[in-house]
Amino acid sequence: MESRTEPAEREPDIRVREPGAKAARKPDTSARPPLVRELLLVVGLFLVYKFGRQLANGHTGEAFRNAHHIWDAERTLHLPGEGSVQHALIGDETLIHVANTYYATVHFPATLLFLVWLYLRRPRHYVWTRRVLAALTAAALVLHLGFPLAPPRMLGAAHLVDTAQVYGPSVYSAKPATDTMANQFAAMPSLHFGWALMLAVGMIVATSTRWRWLWLLHPLLTLLVVVGTANHYWLDALVATALLGIALAVIRLPRAGRSRVVHRSTRTSAPTSPPAPAAAPASAPVLASPSSDLITSGAGR
């Protein structure tokens, strides 16, 4: 299948050439959507998602039944236990506090900064990324409503610690049923991981530096954090990866437009006529009138 995420096409640009200087590459703002419309669209999508997640509240029994099914499925698939990551984090109280802080503070700001940078520097990639993130989030919302899932920190069979409540900081209420800010029974898929993975993919596609592959460290670190803090199962991340893969396969990156070369002059002046030819010397031969075929000497007869 043709890859959708290869950094083969550059962002459309305008080359501005100053007199005596090389052409400077500037982003082509023709691909940039209006700012006010984008702000309203992004805020609207966020509010729909937040209110939509709240609809899944109140399905406590179903959420715990699904949690047992997921836990058993992971053991059947011989996936590593989430406890192995948590034990490594809990071994250092500073490390587990950093992990909780990362979970609580990095998710939304990192995604927002990512979108702002694309909007300003890579408008074409911004439009593509916004569409992919919207599709991924919409699919996640459908799963949250149809498959409520208690996170592993609530599952007694997992024998895991709710690190946010024990070590802090925490973004969730200690009693999930009374939490009005978040739906704690929406573990699958993990949008923490899904958005982090899309951030890495987007930066890899939108840039050409040899160091761009280091962006993959962000979803890798996010995966270790969401699992180590017992907020998500391994399968939550796998399902998020599958949904993102489908979105990337369906939503194409818009084609780049052709570059334009704009010559910019530092001063303007009226066009000048070519210089008049110098007068011929008196001794030089001159051409006779058009009606004559004879060439005479300028010295006279």
PDB file of C-alpha atoms in Angstrom:
ATOM      1  CA  MET A   1       0.000   0.000   0.000  1.00  0.00           C
ATOM      2  CA  GLU A   2       1.277   3.456  -0.838  1.00  0.00           C
ATOM      3  CA  SER A   3       2.698   5.229   2.163  1.00  0.00           C
ATOM      4  CA  ARG A   4       0.858   8.349   3.299  1.00  0.00           C
ATOM      5  CA  THR A   5       3.499   9.609   5.672  1.00  0.00           C
ATOM      6  CA  GLU A   6       6.739   9.852   3.728  1.00  0.00           C
ATOM      7  CA  PRO A   7       8.366  13.311   3.859  1.00  0.00           C
ATOM      8  CA  ALA A   8       8.638  13.405   0.069  1.00  0.00           C
ATOM      9  CA  GLU A   9       6.733  16.621  -0.620  1.00  0.00           C
ATOM     10  CA  ARG A  10       7.850  19.943   0.758  1.00  0.00           C
ATOM     11  CA  GLU A  11       5.526  22.607   1.978  1.00  0.00           C
ATOM     12  CA  PRO A  12       4.505  24.959  -0.839  1.00  0.00           C
ATOM     13  CA  ASP A  13       6.527  28.128  -0.659  1.00  0.00           C
ATOM     14  CA  ILE A  14       7.272  31.460  -2.234  1.00  0.00           C
ATOM     15  CA  ARG A  15      10.847  32.250  -3.174  1.00  0.00           C
ATOM     16  CA  VAL A  16      11.620  35.924  -2.742  1.00  0.00           C
ATOM     17  CA  ARG A  17      14.727  37.040  -4.599  1.00  0.00           C
ATOM     18  CA  GLU A  18      16.448  40.231  -3.545  1.00  0.00           C
ATOM     19  CA  PRO A  19      18.801  41.957  -5.992  1.00  0.00           C
ATOM     20  CA  GLY A  20      22.225  40.367  -5.781  1.00  0.00           C
ATOM     21  CA  ALA A  21      21.078  37.742  -3.223  1.00  0.00           C
ATOM     22  CA  LYS A  22      19.891  34.148  -3.256  1.00  0.00           C
ATOM     23  CA  ALA A  23      16.184  33.346  -3.184  1.00  0.00           C
ATOM     24  CA  ALA A  24      14.802  33.096   0.368  1.00  0.00           C
ATOM     25  CA  ARG A  25      12.211  30.405   1.130  1.00  0.00           C
ATOM     26  CA  LYS A  26       9.092  31.584   2.934  1.00  0.00           C
ATOM     27  CA  PRO A  27       5.939  29.595   3.813  1.00  0.00           C
ATOM     28  CA  ASP A  28       3.103  29.891   1.347  1.00  0.00           C
ATOM     29  CA  THR A  29       0.210  31.323   3.333  1.00  0.00           C
ATOM     30  CA  SER A  30      -2.303  30.397   0.627  1.00  0.00           C
ATOM     31  CA  ALA A  31      -2.738  26.977   2.291  1.00  0.00           C
ATOM     32  CA  ARG A  32      -3.343  28.486   5.733  1.00  0.00           C
ATOM     33  CA  PRO A  33      -7.026  28.493   6.780  1.00  0.00           C
ATOM     34  CA  PRO A  34      -8.481  31.563   8.536  1.00  0.00           C
ATOM     35  CA  LEU A  35      -7.346  31.780  12.155  1.00  0.00           C
ATOM     36  CA  VAL A  36     -10.728  32.609  13.705  1.00  0.00           C
ATOM     37  CA  ARG A  37     -12.406  29.723  11.911  1.00  0.00           C
ATOM     38  CA  GLU A  38      -9.718  27.318  13.075  1.00  0.00           C
ATOM     39  CA  LEU A  39      -9.965  28.479  16.681  1.00  0.00           C
ATOM     40  CA  LEU A  40     -13.713  27.996  16.671  1.00  0.00           C
ATOM     41  CA  LEU A  41     -13.387  24.610  14.994  1.00  0.00           C
ATOM     42  CA  VAL A  42     -10.741  23.258  17.368  1.00  0.00           C
ATOM     43  CA  VAL A  43     -12.531  24.558  20.468  1.00  0.00           C
ATOM     44  CA  GLY A  44     -15.833  23.134  19.193  1.00  0.00           C
ATOM     45  CA  LEU A  45     -14.312  19.715  18.566  1.00  0.00           C
ATOM     46  CA  PHE A  46     -12.742  19.741  22.019  1.00  0.00           C
ATOM     47  CA  LEU A  47     -16.037  20.599  23.710  1.00  0.00           C
ATOM     48  CA  VAL A  48     -17.911  17.922  21.762  1.00  0.00           C
ATOM     49  CA  TYR A  49     -15.307  15.390  22.839  1.00  0.00           C
ATOM     50  CA  LYS A  50     -15.378  16.439  26.498  1.00  0.00           C
ATOM     51  CA  PHE A  51     -19.168  16.378  26.705  1.00  0.00           C
ATOM     52  CA  GLY A  52     -19.327  13.169  24.701  1.00  0.00           C
ATOM     53  CA  ARG A  53     -17.037  11.394  27.155  1.00  0.00           C
ATOM     54  CA  GLN A  54     -19.365  12.345  29.983  1.00  0.00           C
ATOM     55  CA  LEU A  55     -22.120  10.328  28.324  1.00  0.00           C
ATOM     56  CA  ALA A  56     -20.204   7.157  29.156  1.00  0.00           C
ATOM     57  CA  ASN A  57     -20.339   7.854  32.890  1.00  0.00           C
ATOM     58  CA  GLY A  58     -22.576   5.678  35.003  1.00  0.00           C
ATOM     59  CA  HIS A  59     -21.661   2.360  33.341  1.00  0.00           C
ATOM     60  CA  THR A  60     -19.555   1.196  36.266  1.00  0.00           C
ATOM     61  CA  GLY A  61     -20.507  -2.483  36.186  1.00  0.00           C
ATOM     62  CA  GLU A  62     -19.934  -2.783  32.441  1.00  0.00           C
ATOM     63  CA  ALA A  63     -16.642  -0.904  32.722  1.00  0.00           C
ATOM     64  CA  PHE A  64     -15.278  -3.375  35.289  1.00  0.00           C
ATOM     65  CA  ARG A  65     -16.497  -6.398  33.323  1.00  0.00           C
ATOM     66  CA  ASN A  66     -14.694  -5.086  30.270  1.00  0.00           C
ATOM     67  CA  ALA A  67     -11.592  -4.471  32.357  1.00  0.00           C
ATOM     68  CA  HIS A  68     -11.486  -8.150  33.365  1.00  0.00           C
ATOM     69  CA  HIS A  69     -11.901  -9.134  29.701  1.00  0.00           C
ATOM     70  CA  ILE A  70      -9.011  -6.884  28.647  1.00  0.00           C
ATOM     71  CA  TRP A  71      -6.798  -8.149  31.453  1.00  0.00           C
ATOM     72  CA  ASP A  72      -7.482 -11.769  30.509  1.00  0.00           C
ATOM     73  CA  ALA A  73      -6.908 -11.007  26.816  1.00  0.00           C
ATOM     74  CA  GLU A  74      -3.500  -9.506  27.568  1.00  0.00           C
ATOM     75  CA  ARG A  75      -2.502 -12.592  29.528  1.00  0.00           C
ATOM     76  CA  THR A  76      -3.701 -14.791  26.668  1.00  0.00           C
ATOM     77  CA  LEU A  77      -1.599 -12.749  24.234  1.00  0.00           C
ATOM     78  CA  HIS A  78       1.381 -13.022  26.620  1.00  0.00           C
ATOM     79  CA  LEU A  79       1.780  -9.255  26.797  1.00  0.00           C
ATOM     80  CA  PRO A  80       4.139  -8.019  29.528  1.00  0.00           C
ATOM     81  CA  GLY A  81       2.431  -7.103  32.763  1.00  0.00           C
ATOM     82  CA  GLU A  82       1.795  -3.414  33.371  1.00  0.00           C
ATOM     83  CA  GLY A  83       3.222  -3.945  36.843  1.00  0.00           C
ATOM     84  CA  SER A  84       6.748  -4.421  35.468  1.00  0.00           C
ATOM     85  CA  VAL A  85       6.799  -0.786  34.295  1.00  0.00           C
ATOM     86  CA  GLN A  86       5.167   0.519  37.460  1.00  0.00           C
ATOM     87  CA  HIS A  87       7.609  -1.259  39.745  1.00  0.00           C
ATOM     88  CA  ALA A  88      10.509   0.404  37.901  1.00  0.00           C
ATOM     89  CA  LEU A  89       8.923   3.831  38.405  1.00  0.00           C
ATOM     90  CA  ILE A  90       7.913   3.357  42.023  1.00  0.00           C
ATOM     91  CA  GLY A  91      11.468   2.408  42.890  1.00  0.00           C
ATOM     92  CA  ASP A  92      12.305   6.124  42.804  1.00  0.00           C
ATOM     93  CA  GLU A  93       9.766   8.504  44.337  1.00  0.00           C
ATOM     94  CA  THR A  94      11.077  11.423  42.276  1.00  0.00           C
ATOM     95  CA  LEU A  95      10.719   9.395  39.082  1.00  0.00           C
ATOM     96  CA  ILE A  96       7.119   8.411  39.773  1.00  0.00           C
ATOM     97  CA  HIS A  97       6.287  12.028  40.648  1.00  0.00           C
ATOM     98  CA  VAL A  98       7.779  13.144  37.318  1.00  0.00           C
ATOM     99  CA  ALA A  99       5.744  10.478  35.512  1.00  0.00           C
ATOM    100  CA  ASN A 100       2.520  11.666  37.164  1.00  0.00           C
ATOM    101  CA  THR A 101       3.359  15.269  36.285  1.00  0.00           C
ATOM    102  CA  TYR A 102       4.082  14.297  32.685  1.00  0.00           C
ATOM    103  CA  TYR A 103       0.730  12.535  32.444  1.00  0.00           C
ATOM    104  CA  ALA A 104      -1.120  15.510  33.918  1.00  0.00           C
ATOM    105  CA  THR A 105       0.568  18.410  32.128  1.00  0.00           C
ATOM    106  CA  VAL A 106       2.119  17.385  28.797  1.00  0.00           C
ATOM    107  CA  HIS A 107      -0.795  15.857  26.870  1.00  0.00           C
ATOM    108  CA  PHE A 108      -2.824  18.944  25.882  1.00  0.00           C
ATOM    109  CA  PRO A 109      -0.068  21.622  25.822  1.00  0.00           C
ATOM    110  CA  ALA A 110       2.225  19.519  23.608  1.00  0.00           C
ATOM    111  CA  THR A 111      -0.561  18.854  21.118  1.00  0.00           C
ATOM    112  CA  LEU A 112      -1.579  22.508  21.110  1.00  0.00           C
ATOM    113  CA  LEU A 113       1.976  23.747  20.517  1.00  0.00           C
ATOM    114  CA  PHE A 114       2.350  21.163  17.763  1.00  0.00           C
ATOM    115  CA  LEU A 115      -0.756  22.461  15.966  1.00  0.00           C
ATOM    116  CA  VAL A 116       0.265  26.103  16.403  1.00  0.00           C
ATOM    117  CA  TRP A 117       3.708  25.429  14.928  1.00  0.00           C
ATOM    118  CA  LEU A 118       2.215  23.620  11.955  1.00  0.00           C
ATOM    119  CA  TYR A 119      -0.311  26.403  11.405  1.00  0.00           C
ATOM    120  CA  LEU A 120       2.431  29.039  11.306  1.00  0.00           C
ATOM    121  CA  ARG A 121       5.199  27.136   9.513  1.00  0.00           C
ATOM    122  CA  ARG A 122       3.559  24.235   7.654  1.00  0.00           C
ATOM    123  CA  PRO A 123      -0.041  25.233   6.803  1.00  0.00           C
ATOM    124  CA  ARG A 124      -0.606  22.316   4.443  1.00  0.00           C
ATOM    125  CA  HIS A 125       0.552  19.818   7.078  1.00  0.00           C
ATOM    126  CA  TYR A 126      -1.579  21.581   9.675  1.00  0.00           C
ATOM    127  CA  VAL A 127      -4.786  20.970   7.717  1.00  0.00           C
ATOM    128  CA  TRP A 128      -3.868  17.307   7.249  1.00  0.00           C
ATOM    129  CA  THR A 129      -2.928  16.845  10.918  1.00  0.00           C
ATOM    130  CA  ARG A 130      -6.078  18.516  12.173  1.00  0.00           C
ATOM    131  CA  ARG A 131      -8.196  16.188  10.039  1.00  0.00           C
ATOM    132  CA  VAL A 132      -6.331  13.099  11.244  1.00  0.00           C
ATOM    133  CA  LEU A 133      -6.583  14.111  14.899  1.00  0.00           C
ATOM    134  CA  ALA A 134     -10.289  14.856  14.511  1.00  0.00           C
ATOM    135  CA  ALA A 135     -10.900  11.444  12.909  1.00  0.00           C
ATOM    136  CA  LEU A 136      -8.856   9.665  15.594  1.00  0.00           C
ATOM    137  CA  THR A 137     -10.655  11.487  18.404  1.00  0.00           C
ATOM    138  CA  ALA A 138     -14.095  10.822  16.909  1.00  0.00           C
ATOM    139  CA  ALA A 139     -13.332   7.107  16.614  1.00  0.00           C
ATOM    140  CA  ALA A 140     -12.070   7.093  20.203  1.00  0.00           C
ATOM    141  CA  LEU A 141     -15.270   8.758  21.382  1.00  0.00           C
ATOM    142  CA  VAL A 142     -17.355   6.037  19.730  1.00  0.00           C
ATOM    143  CA  LEU A 143     -15.309   3.393  21.555  1.00  0.00           C
ATOM    144  CA  HIS A 144     -15.599   5.250  24.846  1.00  0.00           C
ATOM    145  CA  LEU A 145     -19.372   5.238  24.510  1.00  0.00           C
ATOM    146  CA  GLY A 146     -19.697   1.664  23.275  1.00  0.00           C
ATOM    147  CA  PHE A 147     -16.959   0.042  25.350  1.00  0.00           C
ATOM    148  CA  PRO A 148     -16.582   1.682  28.788  1.00  0.00           C
ATOM    149  CA  LEU A 149     -13.436   0.423  30.447  1.00  0.00           C
ATOM    150  CA  ALA A 150     -12.059   0.818  33.965  1.00  0.00           C
ATOM    151  CA  PRO A 151      -8.316   1.557  33.967  1.00  0.00           C
ATOM    152  CA  PRO A 152      -5.899  -0.962  35.502  1.00  0.00           C
ATOM    153  CA  ARG A 153      -5.409   1.181  38.631  1.00  0.00           C
ATOM    154  CA  MET A 154      -9.025   0.325  39.546  1.00  0.00           C
ATOM    155  CA  LEU A 155      -8.783  -3.385  38.763  1.00  0.00           C
ATOM    156  CA  GLY A 156      -8.077  -5.494  41.843  1.00  0.00           C
ATOM    157  CA  ALA A 157      -6.733  -8.392  39.748  1.00  0.00           C
ATOM    158  CA  ALA A 158      -3.969  -6.154  38.399  1.00  0.00           C
ATOM    159  CA  HIS A 159      -2.554  -5.380  41.867  1.00  0.00           C
ATOM    160  CA  LEU A 160      -1.401  -1.954  40.717  1.00  0.00           C
ATOM    161  CA  VAL A 161      -1.054   1.319  42.621  1.00  0.00           C
ATOM    162  CA  ASP A 162      -2.952   4.484  41.746  1.00  0.00           C
ATOM    163  CA  THR A 163       0.288   6.449  41.625  1.00  0.00           C
ATOM    164  CA  ALA A 164      -1.398   9.811  41.074  1.00  0.00           C
ATOM    165  CA  GLN A 165      -3.424   9.505  44.271  1.00  0.00           C
ATOM    166  CA  VAL A 166      -0.515   8.148  46.306  1.00  0.00           C
ATOM    167  CA  TYR A 167       2.367  10.291  45.039  1.00  0.00           C
ATOM    168  CA  GLY A 168       0.607  13.132  43.177  1.00  0.00           C
ATOM    169  CA  PRO A 169      -0.225  15.140  41.261  1.00  0.00           C
ATOM    170  CA  SER A 170      -3.589  13.785  40.122  1.00  0.00           C
ATOM    171  CA  VAL A 171      -6.043  15.081  37.529  1.00  0.00           C
ATOM    172  CA  TYR A 172      -8.825  12.719  38.606  1.00  0.00           C
ATOM    173  CA  SER A 173     -11.153  12.647  41.570  1.00  0.00           C
ATOM    174  CA  ALA A 174     -10.530   9.938  44.154  1.00  0.00           C
ATOM    175  CA  LYS A 175     -14.136   8.788  43.584  1.00  0.00           C
ATOM    176  CA  PRO A 176     -14.755   8.176  39.855  1.00  0.00           C
ATOM    177  CA  ALA A 177     -18.533   8.325  40.246  1.00  0.00           C
ATOM    178  CA  THR A 178     -18.321  11.915  41.497  1.00  0.00           C
ATOM    179  CA  ASP A 179     -15.782  13.125  38.931  1.00  0.00           C
ATOM    180  CA  THR A 180     -17.472  15.857  36.893  1.00  0.00           C
ATOM    181  CA  MET A 181     -14.339  16.907  34.980  1.00  0.00           C
ATOM    182  CA  ALA A 182     -13.366  13.621  33.352  1.00  0.00           C
ATOM    183  CA  ASN A 183     -14.732  10.192  32.541  1.00  0.00           C
ATOM    184  CA  GLN A 184     -12.447   7.717  34.270  1.00  0.00           C
ATOM    185  CA  PHE A 185     -14.103   4.751  32.530  1.00  0.00           C
ATOM    186  CA  ALA A 186     -12.832   5.759  29.070  1.00  0.00           C
ATOM    187  CA  ALA A 187      -9.489   3.970  29.059  1.00  0.00           C
ATOM    188  CA  MET A 188      -9.719   2.484  25.558  1.00  0.00           C
ATOM    189  CA  PRO A 189      -8.207   3.760  23.375  1.00  0.00           C
ATOM    190  CA  SER A 190      -5.507   5.851  25.000  1.00  0.00           C
ATOM    191  CA  LEU A 191      -5.670   9.288  23.407  1.00  0.00           C
ATOM    192  CA  HIS A 192      -2.636  10.261  25.458  1.00  0.00           C
ATOM    193  CA  PHE A 193      -0.685   7.793  23.365  1.00  0.00           C
ATOM    194  CA  GLY A 194      -2.628   8.307  20.121  1.00  0.00           C
ATOM    195  CA  TRP A 195      -2.111  12.064  20.079  1.00  0.00           C
ATOM    196  CA  ALA A 196       1.555  11.692  21.055  1.00  0.00           C
ATOM    197  CA  LEU A 197       2.101   9.239  18.208  1.00  0.00           C
ATOM    198  CA  MET A 198       0.415  11.606  15.717  1.00  0.00           C
ATOM    199  CA  LEU A 199       2.611  14.446  16.981  1.00  0.00           C
ATOM    200  CA  ALA A 200       5.686  12.368  16.167  1.00  0.00           C
ATOM    201  CA  VAL A 201       4.351  11.312  12.765  1.00  0.00           C
ATOM    202  CA  GLY A 202       3.384  14.882  11.904  1.00  0.00           C
ATOM    203  CA  MET A 203       6.785  16.307  12.824  1.00  0.00           C
ATOM    204  CA  ILE A 204       8.610  13.576  10.928  1.00  0.00           C
ATOM    205  CA  VAL A 205       6.563  14.236   7.793  1.00  0.00           C
ATOM    206  CA  ALA A 206       6.665  18.042   8.042  1.00  0.00           C
ATOM    207  CA  THR A 207      10.430  18.359   8.604  1.00  0.00           C
ATOM    208  CA  SER A 208      13.495  17.116   6.779  1.00  0.00           C
ATOM    209  CA  THR A 209      16.233  17.214   9.399  1.00  0.00           C
ATOM    210  CA  ARG A 210      18.098  14.011  10.100  1.00  0.00           C
ATOM    211  CA  TRP A 211      17.098  14.326  13.770  1.00  0.00           C
ATOM    212  CA  ARG A 212      13.360  14.242  13.089  1.00  0.00           C
ATOM    213  CA  TRP A 213      13.089  10.562  14.046  1.00  0.00           C
ATOM    214  CA  LEU A 214      13.849  11.515  17.637  1.00  0.00           C
ATOM    215  CA  TRP A 215      10.249  12.728  17.840  1.00  0.00           C
ATOM    216  CA  LEU A 216       9.333   9.061  18.303  1.00  0.00           C
ATOM    217  CA  LEU A 217      10.715   9.359  21.823  1.00  0.00           C
ATOM    218  CA  HIS A 218       7.618  11.368  22.767  1.00  0.00           C
ATOM    219  CA  PRO A 219       5.077   8.564  22.150  1.00  0.00           C
ATOM    220  CA  LEU A 220       7.498   6.023  23.612  1.00  0.00           C
ATOM    221  CA  LEU A 221       7.844   8.034  26.815  1.00  0.00           C
ATOM    222  CA  THR A 222       4.087   8.635  26.871  1.00  0.00           C
ATOM    223  CA  LEU A 223       3.453   4.899  26.569  1.00  0.00           C
ATOM    224  CA  LEU A 224       5.707   4.114  29.528  1.00  0.00           C
ATOM    225  CA  VAL A 225       4.024   6.861  31.576  1.00  0.00           C
ATOM    226  CA  VAL A 226       0.391   5.877  30.895  1.00  0.00           C
ATOM    227  CA  VAL A 227       1.152   2.220  31.600  1.00  0.00           C
ATOM    228  CA  GLY A 228       3.459   2.829  34.559  1.00  0.00           C
ATOM    229  CA  THR A 229       0.939   5.088  36.275  1.00  0.00           C
ATOM    230  CA  ALA A 230      -1.735   2.391  35.765  1.00  0.00           C
ATOM    231  CA  ASN A 231      -3.970   4.685  33.724  1.00  0.00           C
ATOM    232  CA  HIS A 232      -3.972   2.462  30.633  1.00  0.00           C
ATOM    233  CA  TYR A 233      -3.457  -1.113  29.480  1.00  0.00           C
ATOM    234  CA  TRP A 234      -1.050  -2.082  26.708  1.00  0.00           C
ATOM    235  CA  LEU A 235      -4.072  -2.849  24.539  1.00  0.00           C
ATOM    236  CA  ASP A 236      -5.319   0.725  24.943  1.00  0.00           C
ATOM    237  CA  ALA A 237      -2.191   1.918  23.147  1.00  0.00           C
ATOM    238  CA  LEU A 238      -2.409  -0.822  20.506  1.00  0.00           C
ATOM    239  CA  VAL A 239      -5.991   0.106  19.671  1.00  0.00           C
ATOM    240  CA  ALA A 240      -5.029   3.802  19.454  1.00  0.00           C
ATOM    241  CA  THR A 241      -2.223   2.863  17.048  1.00  0.00           C
ATOM    242  CA  ALA A 242      -4.628   0.867  14.883  1.00  0.00           C
ATOM    243  CA  LEU A 243      -7.151   3.717  14.739  1.00  0.00           C
ATOM    244  CA  LEU A 244      -4.422   6.196  13.846  1.00  0.00           C
ATOM    245  CA  GLY A 245      -3.152   3.877  11.124  1.00  0.00           C
ATOM    246  CA  ILE A 246      -6.624   3.723   9.576  1.00  0.00           C
ATOM    247  CA  ALA A 247      -6.964   7.511   9.718  1.00  0.00           C
ATOM    248  CA  LEU A 248      -3.567   7.981   8.046  1.00  0.00           C
ATOM    249  CA  ALA A 249      -4.479   5.492   5.331  1.00  0.00           C
ATOM    250  CA  VAL A 250      -7.755   7.268   4.540  1.00  0.00           C
ATOM    251  CA  ILE A 251      -6.795  10.945   4.938  1.00  0.00           C
ATOM    252  CA  ARG A 252      -4.202  11.998   2.391  1.00  0.00           C
ATOM    253  CA  LEU A 253      -1.691  14.770   2.824  1.00  0.00           C
ATOM    254  CA  PRO A 254      -2.729  17.583   0.418  1.00  0.00           C
ATOM    255  CA  ARG A 255      -0.401  17.985  -2.531  1.00  0.00           C
ATOM    256  CA  ALA A 256       2.067  20.819  -2.517  1.00  0.00           C
ATOM    257  CA  GLY A 257       1.604  23.694  -4.902  1.00  0.00           C
ATOM    258  CA  ARG A 258       4.335  24.903  -7.222  1.00  0.00           C
ATOM    259  CA  SER A 259       6.825  27.405  -5.897  1.00  0.00           C
ATOM    260  CA  ARG A 260       6.649  30.960  -7.149  1.00  0.00           C
ATOM    261  CA  VAL A 261       9.657  33.217  -7.669  1.00  0.00           C
ATOM    262  CA  VAL A 262       9.065  36.840  -6.760  1.00  0.00           C
ATOM    263  CA  HIS A 263      11.733  39.346  -7.725  1.00  0.00           C
ATOM    264  CA  ARG A 264      11.737  42.234  -5.281  1.00  0.00           C
ATOM    265  CA  SER A 265      13.544  45.445  -6.228  1.00  0.00           C
ATOM    266  CA  THR A 266      14.888  47.774  -3.563  1.00  0.00           C
ATOM    267  CA  ARG A 267      14.195  50.889  -5.656  1.00  0.00           C
ATOM    268  CA  THR A 268      11.939  51.800  -8.541  1.00  0.00           C
ATOM    269  CA  SER A 269      12.760  54.152 -11.413  1.00  0.00           C
ATOM    270  CA  ALA A 270      11.272  55.088 -14.742  1.00  0.00           C
ATOM    271  CA  PRO A 271      12.465  52.995 -17.662  1.00  0.00           C
ATOM    272  CA  THR A 272      15.346  54.642 -19.491  1.00  0.00           C
ATOM    273  CA  SER A 273      15.772  54.691 -23.244  1.00  0.00           C
ATOM    274  CA  PRO A 274      18.918  53.203 -24.748  1.00  0.00           C
ATOM    275  CA  PRO A 275      21.777  55.716 -25.220  1.00  0.00           C
ATOM    276  CA  ALA A 276      21.959  57.450 -28.578  1.00  0.00           C
ATOM    277  CA  PRO A 277      24.755  56.292 -30.854  1.00  0.00           C
ATOM    278  CA  ALA A 278      27.798  58.543 -31.021  1.00  0.00           C
ATOM    279  CA  ALA A 279      28.110  60.830 -34.045  1.00  0.00           C
ATOM    280  CA  ALA A 280      30.316  59.513 -36.814  1.00  0.00           C
ATOM    281  CA  PRO A 281      33.574  61.382 -37.529  1.00  0.00           C
ATOM    282  CA  ALA A 282      33.569  63.729 -40.472  1.00  0.00           C
ATOM    283  CA  SER A 283      36.021  61.533 -42.345  1.00  0.00           C
ATOM    284  CA  ALA A 284      34.032  58.380 -41.816  1.00  0.00           C
ATOM    285  CA  PRO A 285      31.985  57.021 -44.703  1.00  0.00           C
ATOM    286  CA  VAL A 286      28.259  57.553 -44.357  1.00  0.00           C
ATOM    287  CA  LEU A 287      25.355  55.732 -45.847  1.00  0.00           C
ATOM    288  CA  ALA A 288      23.496  57.589 -48.510  1.00  0.00           C
ATOM    289  CA  SER A 289      19.766  58.072 -48.558  1.00  0.00           C
ATOM    290  CA  PRO A 290      17.613  54.945 -48.754  1.00  0.00           C
ATOM    291  CA  SER A 291      16.847  55.650 -52.359  1.00  0.00           C
ATOM    292  CA  SER A 292      20.495  55.541 -53.364  1.00  0.00           C
ATOM    293  CA  ASP A 293      22.724  52.478 -53.666  1.00  0.00           C
ATOM    294  CA  LEU A 294      25.925  54.532 -53.726  1.00  0.00           C
ATOM    295  CA  ILE A 295      28.289  55.051 -50.736  1.00  0.00           C
ATOM    296  CA  THR A 296      30.067  58.366 -50.939  1.00  0.00           C
ATOM    297  CA  SER A 297      32.898  59.838 -48.957  1.00  0.00           C
ATOM    298  CA  GLY A 298      32.159  62.468 -46.279  1.00  0.00           C
ATOM    299  CA  ALA A 299      35.092  64.603 -47.528  1.00  0.00           C
ATOM    300  CA  GLY A 300      33.003  66.008 -50.419  1.00  0.00           C
ATOM    301  CA  ARG A 301      33.522  65.866 -54.146  1.00  0.00           C
TER     302      ARG A 301
END
